[in-house]
mmCIF file of C-alpha atoms and ligand atoms in Angstrom:
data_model
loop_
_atom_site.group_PDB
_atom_site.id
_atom_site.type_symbol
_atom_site.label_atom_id
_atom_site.label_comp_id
_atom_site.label_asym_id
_atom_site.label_seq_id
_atom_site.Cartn_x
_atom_site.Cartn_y
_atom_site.Cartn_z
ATOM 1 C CA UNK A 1 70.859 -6.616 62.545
ATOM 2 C CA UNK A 2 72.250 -7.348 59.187
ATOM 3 C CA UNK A 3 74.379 -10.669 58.976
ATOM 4 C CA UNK A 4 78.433 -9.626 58.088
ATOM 5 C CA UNK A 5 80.884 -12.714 57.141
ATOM 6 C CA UNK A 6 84.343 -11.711 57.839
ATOM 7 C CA UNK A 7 86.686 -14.554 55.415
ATOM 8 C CA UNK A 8 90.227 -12.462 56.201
ATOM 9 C CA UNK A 9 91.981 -12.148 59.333
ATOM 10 C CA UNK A 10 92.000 -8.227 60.279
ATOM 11 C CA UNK A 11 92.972 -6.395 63.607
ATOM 12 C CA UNK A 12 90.930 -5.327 66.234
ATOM 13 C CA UNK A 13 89.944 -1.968 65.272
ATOM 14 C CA UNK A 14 88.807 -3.246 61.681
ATOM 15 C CA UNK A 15 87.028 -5.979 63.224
ATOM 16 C CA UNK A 16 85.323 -3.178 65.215
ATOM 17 C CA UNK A 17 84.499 -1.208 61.466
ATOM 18 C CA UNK A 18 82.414 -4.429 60.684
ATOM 19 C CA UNK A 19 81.170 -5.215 64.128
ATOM 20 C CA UNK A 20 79.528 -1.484 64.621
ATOM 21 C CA UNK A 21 77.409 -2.404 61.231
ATOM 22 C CA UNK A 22 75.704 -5.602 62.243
ATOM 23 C CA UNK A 23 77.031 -9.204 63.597
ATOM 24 C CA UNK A 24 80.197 -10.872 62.449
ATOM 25 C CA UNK A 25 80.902 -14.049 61.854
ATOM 26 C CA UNK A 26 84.202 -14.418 61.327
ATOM 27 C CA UNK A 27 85.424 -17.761 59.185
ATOM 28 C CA UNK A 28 88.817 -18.773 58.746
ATOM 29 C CA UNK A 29 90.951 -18.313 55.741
ATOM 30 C CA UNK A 30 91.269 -22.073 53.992
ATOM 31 C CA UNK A 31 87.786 -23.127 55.622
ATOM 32 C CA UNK A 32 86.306 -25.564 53.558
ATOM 33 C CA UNK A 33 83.823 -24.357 50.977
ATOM 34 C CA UNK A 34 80.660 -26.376 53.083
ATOM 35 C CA UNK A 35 81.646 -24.719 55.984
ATOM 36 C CA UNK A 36 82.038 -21.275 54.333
ATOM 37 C CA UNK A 37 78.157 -21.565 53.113
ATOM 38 C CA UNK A 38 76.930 -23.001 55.914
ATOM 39 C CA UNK A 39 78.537 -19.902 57.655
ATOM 40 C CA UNK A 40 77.245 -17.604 54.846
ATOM 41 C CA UNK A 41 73.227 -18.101 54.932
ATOM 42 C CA UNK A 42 71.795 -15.472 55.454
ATOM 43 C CA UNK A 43 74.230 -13.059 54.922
ATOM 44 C CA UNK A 44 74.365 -9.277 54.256
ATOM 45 C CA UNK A 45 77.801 -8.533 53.432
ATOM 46 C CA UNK A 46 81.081 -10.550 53.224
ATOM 47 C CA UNK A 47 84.587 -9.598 53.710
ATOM 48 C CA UNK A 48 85.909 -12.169 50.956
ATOM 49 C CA UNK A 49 88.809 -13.674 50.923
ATOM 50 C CA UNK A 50 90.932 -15.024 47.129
ATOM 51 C CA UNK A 51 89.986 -18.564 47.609
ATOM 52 C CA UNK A 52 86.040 -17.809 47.992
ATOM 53 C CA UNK A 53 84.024 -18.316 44.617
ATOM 54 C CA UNK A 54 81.000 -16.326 44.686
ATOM 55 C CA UNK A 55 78.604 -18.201 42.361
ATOM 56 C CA UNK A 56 75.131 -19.134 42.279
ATOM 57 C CA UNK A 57 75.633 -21.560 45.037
ATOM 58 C CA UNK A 58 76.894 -18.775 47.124
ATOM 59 C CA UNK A 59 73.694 -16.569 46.403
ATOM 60 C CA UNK A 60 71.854 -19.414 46.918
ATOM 61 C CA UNK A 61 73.015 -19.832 50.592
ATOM 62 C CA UNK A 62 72.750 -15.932 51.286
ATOM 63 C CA UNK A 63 69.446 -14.803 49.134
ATOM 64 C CA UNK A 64 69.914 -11.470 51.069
ATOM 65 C CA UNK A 65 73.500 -10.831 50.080
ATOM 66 C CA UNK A 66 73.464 -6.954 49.649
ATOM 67 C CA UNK A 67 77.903 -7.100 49.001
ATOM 68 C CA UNK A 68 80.814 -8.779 48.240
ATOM 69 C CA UNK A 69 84.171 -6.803 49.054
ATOM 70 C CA UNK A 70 87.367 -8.303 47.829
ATOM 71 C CA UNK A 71 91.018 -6.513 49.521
ATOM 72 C CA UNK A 72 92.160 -5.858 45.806
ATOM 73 C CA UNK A 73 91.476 -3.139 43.163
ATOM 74 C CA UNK A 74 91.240 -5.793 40.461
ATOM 75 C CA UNK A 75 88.257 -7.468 40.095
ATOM 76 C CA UNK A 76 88.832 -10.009 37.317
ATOM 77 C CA UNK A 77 87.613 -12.818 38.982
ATOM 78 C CA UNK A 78 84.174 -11.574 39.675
ATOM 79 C CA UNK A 79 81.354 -11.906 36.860
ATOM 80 C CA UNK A 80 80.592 -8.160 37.176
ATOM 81 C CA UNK A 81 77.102 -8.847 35.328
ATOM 82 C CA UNK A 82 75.906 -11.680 37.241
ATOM 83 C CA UNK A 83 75.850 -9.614 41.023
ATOM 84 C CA UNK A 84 74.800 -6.915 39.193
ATOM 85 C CA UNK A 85 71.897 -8.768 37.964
ATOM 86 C CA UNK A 86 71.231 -10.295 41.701
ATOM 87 C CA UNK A 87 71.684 -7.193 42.807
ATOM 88 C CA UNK A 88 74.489 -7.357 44.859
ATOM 89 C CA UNK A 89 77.487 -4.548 45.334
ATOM 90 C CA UNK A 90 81.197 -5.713 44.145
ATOM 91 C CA UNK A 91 83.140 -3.869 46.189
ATOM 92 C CA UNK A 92 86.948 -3.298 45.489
ATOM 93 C CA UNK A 93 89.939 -1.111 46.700
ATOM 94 C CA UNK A 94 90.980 1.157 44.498
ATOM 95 C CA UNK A 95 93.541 4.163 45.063
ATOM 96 C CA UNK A 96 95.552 2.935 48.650
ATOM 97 C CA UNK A 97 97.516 0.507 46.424
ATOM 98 C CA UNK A 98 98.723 2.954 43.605
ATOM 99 C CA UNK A 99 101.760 3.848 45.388
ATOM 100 C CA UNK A 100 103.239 0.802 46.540
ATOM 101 C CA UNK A 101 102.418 -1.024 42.526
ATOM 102 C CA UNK A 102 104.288 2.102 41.303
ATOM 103 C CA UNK A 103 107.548 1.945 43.224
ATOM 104 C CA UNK A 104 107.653 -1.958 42.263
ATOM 105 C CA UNK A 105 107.280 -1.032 38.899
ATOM 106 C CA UNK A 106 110.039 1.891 39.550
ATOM 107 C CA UNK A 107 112.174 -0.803 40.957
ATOM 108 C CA UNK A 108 112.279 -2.924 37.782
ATOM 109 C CA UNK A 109 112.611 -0.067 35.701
ATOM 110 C CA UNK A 110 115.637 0.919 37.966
ATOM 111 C CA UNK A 111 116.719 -3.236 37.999
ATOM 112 C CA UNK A 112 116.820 -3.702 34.444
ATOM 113 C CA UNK A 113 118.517 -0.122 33.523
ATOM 114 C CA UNK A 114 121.004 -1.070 35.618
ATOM 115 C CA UNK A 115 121.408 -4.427 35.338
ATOM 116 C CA UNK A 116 121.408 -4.706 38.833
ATOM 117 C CA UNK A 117 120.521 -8.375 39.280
ATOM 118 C CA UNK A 118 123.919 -9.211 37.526
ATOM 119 C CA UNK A 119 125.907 -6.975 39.946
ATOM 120 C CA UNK A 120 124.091 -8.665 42.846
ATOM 121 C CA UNK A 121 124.995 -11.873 41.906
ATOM 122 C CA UNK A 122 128.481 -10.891 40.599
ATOM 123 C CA UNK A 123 129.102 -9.674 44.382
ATOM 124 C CA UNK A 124 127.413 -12.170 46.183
ATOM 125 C CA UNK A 125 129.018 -15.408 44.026
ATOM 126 C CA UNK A 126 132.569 -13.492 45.346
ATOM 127 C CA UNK A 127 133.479 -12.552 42.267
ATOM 128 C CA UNK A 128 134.624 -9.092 43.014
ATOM 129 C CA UNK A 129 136.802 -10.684 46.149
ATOM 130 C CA UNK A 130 138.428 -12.880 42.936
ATOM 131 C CA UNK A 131 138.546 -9.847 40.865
ATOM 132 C CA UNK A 132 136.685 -11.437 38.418
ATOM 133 C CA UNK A 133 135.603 -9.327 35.185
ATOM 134 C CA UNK A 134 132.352 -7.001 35.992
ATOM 135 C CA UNK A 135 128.992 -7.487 34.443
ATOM 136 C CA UNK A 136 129.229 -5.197 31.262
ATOM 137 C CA UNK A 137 127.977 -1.688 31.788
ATOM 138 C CA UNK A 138 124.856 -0.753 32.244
ATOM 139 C CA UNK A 139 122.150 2.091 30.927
ATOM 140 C CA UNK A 140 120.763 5.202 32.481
ATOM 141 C CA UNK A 141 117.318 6.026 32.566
ATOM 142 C CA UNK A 142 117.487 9.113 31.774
ATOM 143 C CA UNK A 143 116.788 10.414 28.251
ATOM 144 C CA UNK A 144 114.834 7.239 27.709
ATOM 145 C CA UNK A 145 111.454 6.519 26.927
ATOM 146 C CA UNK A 146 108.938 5.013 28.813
ATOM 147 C CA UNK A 147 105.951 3.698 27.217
ATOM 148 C CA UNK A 148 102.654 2.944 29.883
ATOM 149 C CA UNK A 149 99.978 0.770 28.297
ATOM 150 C CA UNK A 150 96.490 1.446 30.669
ATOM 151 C CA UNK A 151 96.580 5.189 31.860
ATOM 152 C CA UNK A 152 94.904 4.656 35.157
ATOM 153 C CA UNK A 153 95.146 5.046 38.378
ATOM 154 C CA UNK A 154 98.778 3.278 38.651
ATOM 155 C CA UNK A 155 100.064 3.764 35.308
ATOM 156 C CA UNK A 156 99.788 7.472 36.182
ATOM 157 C CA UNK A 157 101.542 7.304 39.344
ATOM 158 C CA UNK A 158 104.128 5.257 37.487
ATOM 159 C CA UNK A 159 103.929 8.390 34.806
ATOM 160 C CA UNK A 160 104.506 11.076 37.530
ATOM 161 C CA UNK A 161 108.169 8.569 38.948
ATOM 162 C CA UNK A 162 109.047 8.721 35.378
ATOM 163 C CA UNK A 163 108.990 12.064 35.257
ATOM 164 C CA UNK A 164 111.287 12.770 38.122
ATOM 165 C CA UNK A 165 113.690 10.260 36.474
ATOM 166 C CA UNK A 166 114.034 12.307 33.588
ATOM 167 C CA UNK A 167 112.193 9.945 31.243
ATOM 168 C CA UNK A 168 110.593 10.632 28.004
ATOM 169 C CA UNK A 169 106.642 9.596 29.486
ATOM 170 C CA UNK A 170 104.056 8.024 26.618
ATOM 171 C CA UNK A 171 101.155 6.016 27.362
ATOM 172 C CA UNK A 172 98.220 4.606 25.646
ATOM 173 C CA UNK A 173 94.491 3.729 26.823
ATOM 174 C CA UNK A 174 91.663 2.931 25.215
ATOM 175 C CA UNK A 175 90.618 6.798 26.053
ATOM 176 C CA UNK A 176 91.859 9.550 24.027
ATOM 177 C CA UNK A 177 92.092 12.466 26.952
ATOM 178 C CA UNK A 178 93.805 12.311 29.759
ATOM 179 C CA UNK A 179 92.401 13.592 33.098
ATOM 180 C CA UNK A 180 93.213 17.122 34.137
ATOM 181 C CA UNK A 181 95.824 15.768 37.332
ATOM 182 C CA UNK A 182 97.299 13.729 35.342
ATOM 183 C CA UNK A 183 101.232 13.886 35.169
ATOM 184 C CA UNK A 184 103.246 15.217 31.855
ATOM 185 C CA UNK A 185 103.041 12.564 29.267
ATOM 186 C CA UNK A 186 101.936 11.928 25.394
ATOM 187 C CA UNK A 187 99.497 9.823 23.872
ATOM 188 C CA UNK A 188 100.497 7.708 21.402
ATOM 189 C CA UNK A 189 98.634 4.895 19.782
ATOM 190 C CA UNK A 190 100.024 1.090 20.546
ATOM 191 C CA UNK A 191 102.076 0.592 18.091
ATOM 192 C CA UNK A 192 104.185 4.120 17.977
ATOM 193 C CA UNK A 193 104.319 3.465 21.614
ATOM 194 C CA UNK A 194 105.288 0.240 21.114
ATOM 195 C CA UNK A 195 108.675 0.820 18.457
ATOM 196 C CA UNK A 196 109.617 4.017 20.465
ATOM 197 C CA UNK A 197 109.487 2.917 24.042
ATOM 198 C CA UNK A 198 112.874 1.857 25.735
ATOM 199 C CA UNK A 199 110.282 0.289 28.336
ATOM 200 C CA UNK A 200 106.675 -0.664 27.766
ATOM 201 C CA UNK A 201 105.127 -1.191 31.092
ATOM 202 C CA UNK A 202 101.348 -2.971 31.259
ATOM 203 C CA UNK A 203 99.120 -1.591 33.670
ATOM 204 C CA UNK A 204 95.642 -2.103 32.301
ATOM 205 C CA UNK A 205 93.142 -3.919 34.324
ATOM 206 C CA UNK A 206 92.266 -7.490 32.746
ATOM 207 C CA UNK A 207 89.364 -7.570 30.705
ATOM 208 C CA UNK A 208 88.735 -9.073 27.474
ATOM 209 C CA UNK A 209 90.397 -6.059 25.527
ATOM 210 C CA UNK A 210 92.674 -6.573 27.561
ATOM 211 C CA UNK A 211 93.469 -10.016 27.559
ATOM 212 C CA UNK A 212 97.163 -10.818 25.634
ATOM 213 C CA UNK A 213 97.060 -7.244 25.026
ATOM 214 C CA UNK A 214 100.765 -8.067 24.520
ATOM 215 C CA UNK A 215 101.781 -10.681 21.812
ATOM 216 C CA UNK A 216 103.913 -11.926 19.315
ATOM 217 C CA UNK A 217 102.632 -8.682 17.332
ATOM 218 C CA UNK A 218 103.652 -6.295 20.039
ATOM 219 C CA UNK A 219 106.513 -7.610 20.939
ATOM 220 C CA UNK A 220 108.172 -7.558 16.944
ATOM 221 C CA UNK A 221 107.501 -4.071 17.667
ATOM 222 C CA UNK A 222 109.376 -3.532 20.455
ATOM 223 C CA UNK A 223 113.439 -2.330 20.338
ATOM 224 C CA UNK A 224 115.474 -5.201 20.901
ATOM 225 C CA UNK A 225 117.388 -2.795 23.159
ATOM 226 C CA UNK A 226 113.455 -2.455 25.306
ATOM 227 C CA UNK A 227 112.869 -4.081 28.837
ATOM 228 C CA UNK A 228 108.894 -5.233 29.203
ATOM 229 C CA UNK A 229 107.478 -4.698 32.536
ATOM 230 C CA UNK A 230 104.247 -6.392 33.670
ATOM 231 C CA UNK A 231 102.793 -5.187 37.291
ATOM 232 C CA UNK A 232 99.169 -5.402 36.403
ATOM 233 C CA UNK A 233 98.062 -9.488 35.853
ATOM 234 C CA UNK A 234 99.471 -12.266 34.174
ATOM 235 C CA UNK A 235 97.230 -12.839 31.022
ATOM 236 C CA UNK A 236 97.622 -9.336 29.573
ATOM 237 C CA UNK A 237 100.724 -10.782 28.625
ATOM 238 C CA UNK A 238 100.925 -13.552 26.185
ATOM 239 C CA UNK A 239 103.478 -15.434 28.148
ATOM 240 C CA UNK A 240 104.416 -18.367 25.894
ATOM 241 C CA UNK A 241 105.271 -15.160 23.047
ATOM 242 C CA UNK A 242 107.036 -13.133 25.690
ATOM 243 C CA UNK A 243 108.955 -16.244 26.292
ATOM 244 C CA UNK A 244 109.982 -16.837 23.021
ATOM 245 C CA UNK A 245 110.862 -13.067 22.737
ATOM 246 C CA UNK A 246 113.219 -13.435 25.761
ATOM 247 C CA UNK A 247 115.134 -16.500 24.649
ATOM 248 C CA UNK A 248 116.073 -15.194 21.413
ATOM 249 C CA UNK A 249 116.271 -11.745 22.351
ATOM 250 C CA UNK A 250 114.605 -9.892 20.144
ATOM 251 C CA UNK A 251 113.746 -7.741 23.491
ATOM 252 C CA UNK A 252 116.323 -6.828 26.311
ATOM 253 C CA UNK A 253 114.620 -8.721 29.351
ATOM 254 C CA UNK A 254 111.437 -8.233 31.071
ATOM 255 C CA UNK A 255 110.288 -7.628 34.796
ATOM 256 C CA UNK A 256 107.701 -9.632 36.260
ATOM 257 C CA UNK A 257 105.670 -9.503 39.140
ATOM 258 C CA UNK A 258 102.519 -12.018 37.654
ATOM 259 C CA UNK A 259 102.376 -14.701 35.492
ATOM 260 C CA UNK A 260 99.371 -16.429 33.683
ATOM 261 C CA UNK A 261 99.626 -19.081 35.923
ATOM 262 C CA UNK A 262 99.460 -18.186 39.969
ATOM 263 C CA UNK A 263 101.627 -19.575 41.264
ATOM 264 C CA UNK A 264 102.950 -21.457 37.905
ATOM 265 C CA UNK A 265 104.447 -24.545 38.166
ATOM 266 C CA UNK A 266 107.750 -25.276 40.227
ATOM 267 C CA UNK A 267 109.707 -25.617 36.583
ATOM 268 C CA UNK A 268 108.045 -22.865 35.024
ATOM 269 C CA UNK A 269 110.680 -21.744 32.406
ATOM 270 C CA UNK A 270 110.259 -18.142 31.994
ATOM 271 C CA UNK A 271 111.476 -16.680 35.862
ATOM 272 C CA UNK A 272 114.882 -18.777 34.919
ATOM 273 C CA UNK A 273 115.586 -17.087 32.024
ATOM 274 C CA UNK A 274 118.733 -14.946 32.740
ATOM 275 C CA UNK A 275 117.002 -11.798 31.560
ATOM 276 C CA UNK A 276 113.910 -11.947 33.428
ATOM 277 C CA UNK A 277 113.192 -10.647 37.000
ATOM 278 C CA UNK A 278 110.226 -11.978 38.367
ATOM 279 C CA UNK A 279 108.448 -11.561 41.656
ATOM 280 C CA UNK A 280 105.484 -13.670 42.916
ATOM 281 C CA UNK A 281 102.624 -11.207 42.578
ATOM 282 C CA UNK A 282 104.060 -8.379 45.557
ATOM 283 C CA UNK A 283 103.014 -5.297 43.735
ATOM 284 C CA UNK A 284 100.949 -4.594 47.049
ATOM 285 C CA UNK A 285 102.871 -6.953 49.552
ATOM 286 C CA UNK A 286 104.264 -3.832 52.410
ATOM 287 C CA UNK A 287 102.639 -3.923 56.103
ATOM 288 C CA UNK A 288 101.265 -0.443 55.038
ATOM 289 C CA UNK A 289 99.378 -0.962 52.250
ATOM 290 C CA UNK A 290 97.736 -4.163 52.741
ATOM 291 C CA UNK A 291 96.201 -2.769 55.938
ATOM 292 C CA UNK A 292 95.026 0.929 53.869
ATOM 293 C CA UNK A 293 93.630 -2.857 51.361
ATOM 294 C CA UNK A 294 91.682 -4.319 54.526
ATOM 295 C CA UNK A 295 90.571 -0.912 55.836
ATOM 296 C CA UNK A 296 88.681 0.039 52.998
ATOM 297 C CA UNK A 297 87.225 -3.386 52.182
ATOM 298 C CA UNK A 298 85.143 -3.436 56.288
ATOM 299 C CA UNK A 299 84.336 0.138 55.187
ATOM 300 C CA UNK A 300 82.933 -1.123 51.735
ATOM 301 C CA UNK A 301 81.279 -3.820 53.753
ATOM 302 C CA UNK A 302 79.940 -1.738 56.649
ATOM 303 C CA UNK A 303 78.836 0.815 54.207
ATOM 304 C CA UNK A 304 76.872 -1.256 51.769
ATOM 305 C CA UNK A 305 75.170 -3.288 54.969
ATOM 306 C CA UNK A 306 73.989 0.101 56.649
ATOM 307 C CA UNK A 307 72.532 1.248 53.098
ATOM 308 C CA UNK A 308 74.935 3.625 52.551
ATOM 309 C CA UNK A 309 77.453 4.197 49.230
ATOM 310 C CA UNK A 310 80.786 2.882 49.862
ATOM 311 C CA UNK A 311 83.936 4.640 49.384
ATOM 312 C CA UNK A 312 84.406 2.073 46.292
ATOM 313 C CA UNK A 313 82.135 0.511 44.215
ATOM 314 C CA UNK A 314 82.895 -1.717 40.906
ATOM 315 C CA UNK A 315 78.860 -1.554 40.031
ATOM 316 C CA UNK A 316 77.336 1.401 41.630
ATOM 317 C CA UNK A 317 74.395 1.072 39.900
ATOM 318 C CA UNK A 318 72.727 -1.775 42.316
ATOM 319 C CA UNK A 319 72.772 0.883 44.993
ATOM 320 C CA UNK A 320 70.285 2.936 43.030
HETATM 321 P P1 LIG B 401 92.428 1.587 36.581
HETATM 322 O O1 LIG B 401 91.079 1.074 36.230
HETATM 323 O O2 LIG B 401 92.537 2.916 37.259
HETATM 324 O O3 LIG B 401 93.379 1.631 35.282
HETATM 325 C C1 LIG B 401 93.337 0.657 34.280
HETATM 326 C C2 LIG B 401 93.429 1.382 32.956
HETATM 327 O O4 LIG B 401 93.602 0.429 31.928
HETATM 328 C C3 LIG B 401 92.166 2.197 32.625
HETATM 329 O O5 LIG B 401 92.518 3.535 32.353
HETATM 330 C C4 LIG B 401 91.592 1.482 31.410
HETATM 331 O O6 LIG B 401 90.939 2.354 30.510
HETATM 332 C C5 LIG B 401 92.850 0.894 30.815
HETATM 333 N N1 LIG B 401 92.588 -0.204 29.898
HETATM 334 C C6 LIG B 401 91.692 -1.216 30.016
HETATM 335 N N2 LIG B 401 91.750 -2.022 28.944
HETATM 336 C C7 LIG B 401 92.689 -1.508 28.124
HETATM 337 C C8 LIG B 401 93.210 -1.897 26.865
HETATM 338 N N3 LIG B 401 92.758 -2.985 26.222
HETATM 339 N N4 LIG B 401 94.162 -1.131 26.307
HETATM 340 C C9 LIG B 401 94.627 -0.027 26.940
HETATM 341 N N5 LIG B 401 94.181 0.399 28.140
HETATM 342 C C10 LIG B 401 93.228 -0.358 28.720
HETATM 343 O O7 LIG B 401 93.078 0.457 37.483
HETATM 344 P P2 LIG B 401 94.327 0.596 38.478
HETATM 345 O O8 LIG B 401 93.830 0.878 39.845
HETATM 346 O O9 LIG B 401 95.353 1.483 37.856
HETATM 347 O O10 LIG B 401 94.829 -0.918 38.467
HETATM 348 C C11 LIG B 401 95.224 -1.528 37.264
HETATM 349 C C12 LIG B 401 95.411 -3.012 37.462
HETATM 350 O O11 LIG B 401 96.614 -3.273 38.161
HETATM 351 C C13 LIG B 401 94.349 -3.700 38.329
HETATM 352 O O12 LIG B 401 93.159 -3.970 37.612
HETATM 353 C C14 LIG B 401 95.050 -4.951 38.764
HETATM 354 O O13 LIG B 401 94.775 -6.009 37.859
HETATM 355 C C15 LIG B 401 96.528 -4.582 38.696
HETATM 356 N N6 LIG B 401 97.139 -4.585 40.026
HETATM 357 C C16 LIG B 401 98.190 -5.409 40.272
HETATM 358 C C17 LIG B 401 98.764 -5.431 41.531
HETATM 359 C C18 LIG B 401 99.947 -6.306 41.852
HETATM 360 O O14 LIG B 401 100.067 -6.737 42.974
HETATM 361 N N7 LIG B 401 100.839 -6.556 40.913
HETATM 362 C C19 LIG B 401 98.258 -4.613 42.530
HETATM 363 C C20 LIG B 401 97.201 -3.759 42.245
HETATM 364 C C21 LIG B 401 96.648 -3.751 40.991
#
């Protein structure tokens, strides 16, 4: 019976997922790390949860360990190489999250347009009660251009929104062709995407391309009149430049949903800046979609364990 460490809380019937593929032992979320490995040896599969390094040590305690399957699609913090060379499966969850990212990103897009935050607080201060002076007027999306840096899976579901807002839709990725489903939009290369764009929204995954695929550079580029939108992780934006940027606006604002630091420190400077929106890392965070997350990580697991291919794989090629 193949060994299955469950490190996430999940209901019943996912338990059940894991528990029909060999014998759980479920650890909780926060347990020490001794605790974790003494849990882990001899392991098959585990159900990891963020806080869980998986490092020598860890293959070390569970010399069997066939997978690893994180609730996320991004899979930065794994050395991809190093399981691949033990030979064990990095399972992610790709796909059930592309919706809810997208209509976060929409959200900002529709925020900063509108200048919404400024009405909120306008109304909620009492100002319109005191028939203050409104927030100046806003823009409209339509007609505008929206520039999506990473093509993938999101960034085209973020396309296919801007499309039905009327928006002008240009992305770039490090590929040339776009797949055949993918929605209306023109390639440009960085830097025509970057000077046209009225919003440049990041949605690569991090790698070391990736990495401050944003900076100082890009953002001199950018229309002073342009909103920057980060939904994908922290360090593909160079934050300390962005920051800069912001306070002497040489861009319009920017919406943020990660920083380089999670979670950055209590005085971090950039989510008070009056033309920044920021939200700590939600981009998945509805009842709906984090369960469609934990589903397909025990069917990863249960998958892998019972020597089948799972439904998501970061390095197939340890299956053979
Ligand atoms: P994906 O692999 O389908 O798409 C990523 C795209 O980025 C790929 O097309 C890739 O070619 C492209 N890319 C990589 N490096 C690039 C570079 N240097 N320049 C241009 N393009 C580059 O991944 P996805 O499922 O669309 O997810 C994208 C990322 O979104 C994830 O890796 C994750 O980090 C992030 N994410 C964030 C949240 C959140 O809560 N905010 C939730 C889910 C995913």
């Amino acid at each position: 019976m193949p060994k299955i460490i469950q490190a996430v809380p999940v209901e019943d019937e996912l338990h059940e997922i894991l528990a029909a593929a060999g014998e759980v032992t479920v650890v909780p979320f926060g347990a020490e790390r001794a605790e974790f490995l003494a849990a882990a040896a001899g392991a098959h599969g585990i159900l990891l949860n963020p806080l869980i390094r998986v490092d020598e040590e860890l293959l070390a305690a569970a010399p069997e360990l066939k997978v690893v399957a994180t609730t996320s699609v991004g899979y930065d913090a794994f050395d991809v190489d190093f399981l691949t060379a033990h030979g064990v499966a990095l399972c992610n969850t790709p796909g059930v999250l592309n919706d809810a990212v997208a209509d976060l990103t929409t959200a900002f897009m529709l925020m900063l347009s509108r200048g919404l935050m400024g009405f909120e607080a306008y109304n909620r201060s009492g100002a319109w009660g005191r028939r203050e002076r409104q927030p100046a007027l806003a823009h409209d999306p339509q007609g505008k251009t929206f520039g999506v840096i990473g093509f993938g899976r999101i960034g085209r579901e973020v396309a296919r929104r801007m499309n039905a807002f009327g928006m002008n839709v240009i992305w770039y990725d490090v590929f040339e062709d776009a797949p055949a489903d993918a929605p209306p939009a023109e390639r440009r290369e960085m830097d025509d995407l970057l000077r046209e764009s009225d919003f440049v929204s990041v949605h690569t995954d991090l790698n070391n391309s990736s990495r401050h695929v944003v900076g100082e550079r890009e953002l001199a580029l950018m229309k002073p009149s342009a909103y920057l939108i980060n939904t994908s992780r922290g360090p593909t934006v160079d934050q300390r430049a962005l920051q800069r940027a912001l306070e002497e606006n040489r861009i319009a604002g920017a919406g943020l949903d990660v920083l380089e630091q999670e979670p950055p420190q209590a005085d971090e400077p950039i989510v008070a800046l009056p033309n920044v929106i920021s939200f700590p890392h939600i981009g998945t965070a509805t009842e709906e979609t984090r369960y469609a997350m934990r589903k397909l990580a025990c069917q990863n697991v249960a998958a892998v364990v019972g020597g089948e291919m799972p439904p998501a794989i970061v390095n197939p090629s340890v299956l053979g």
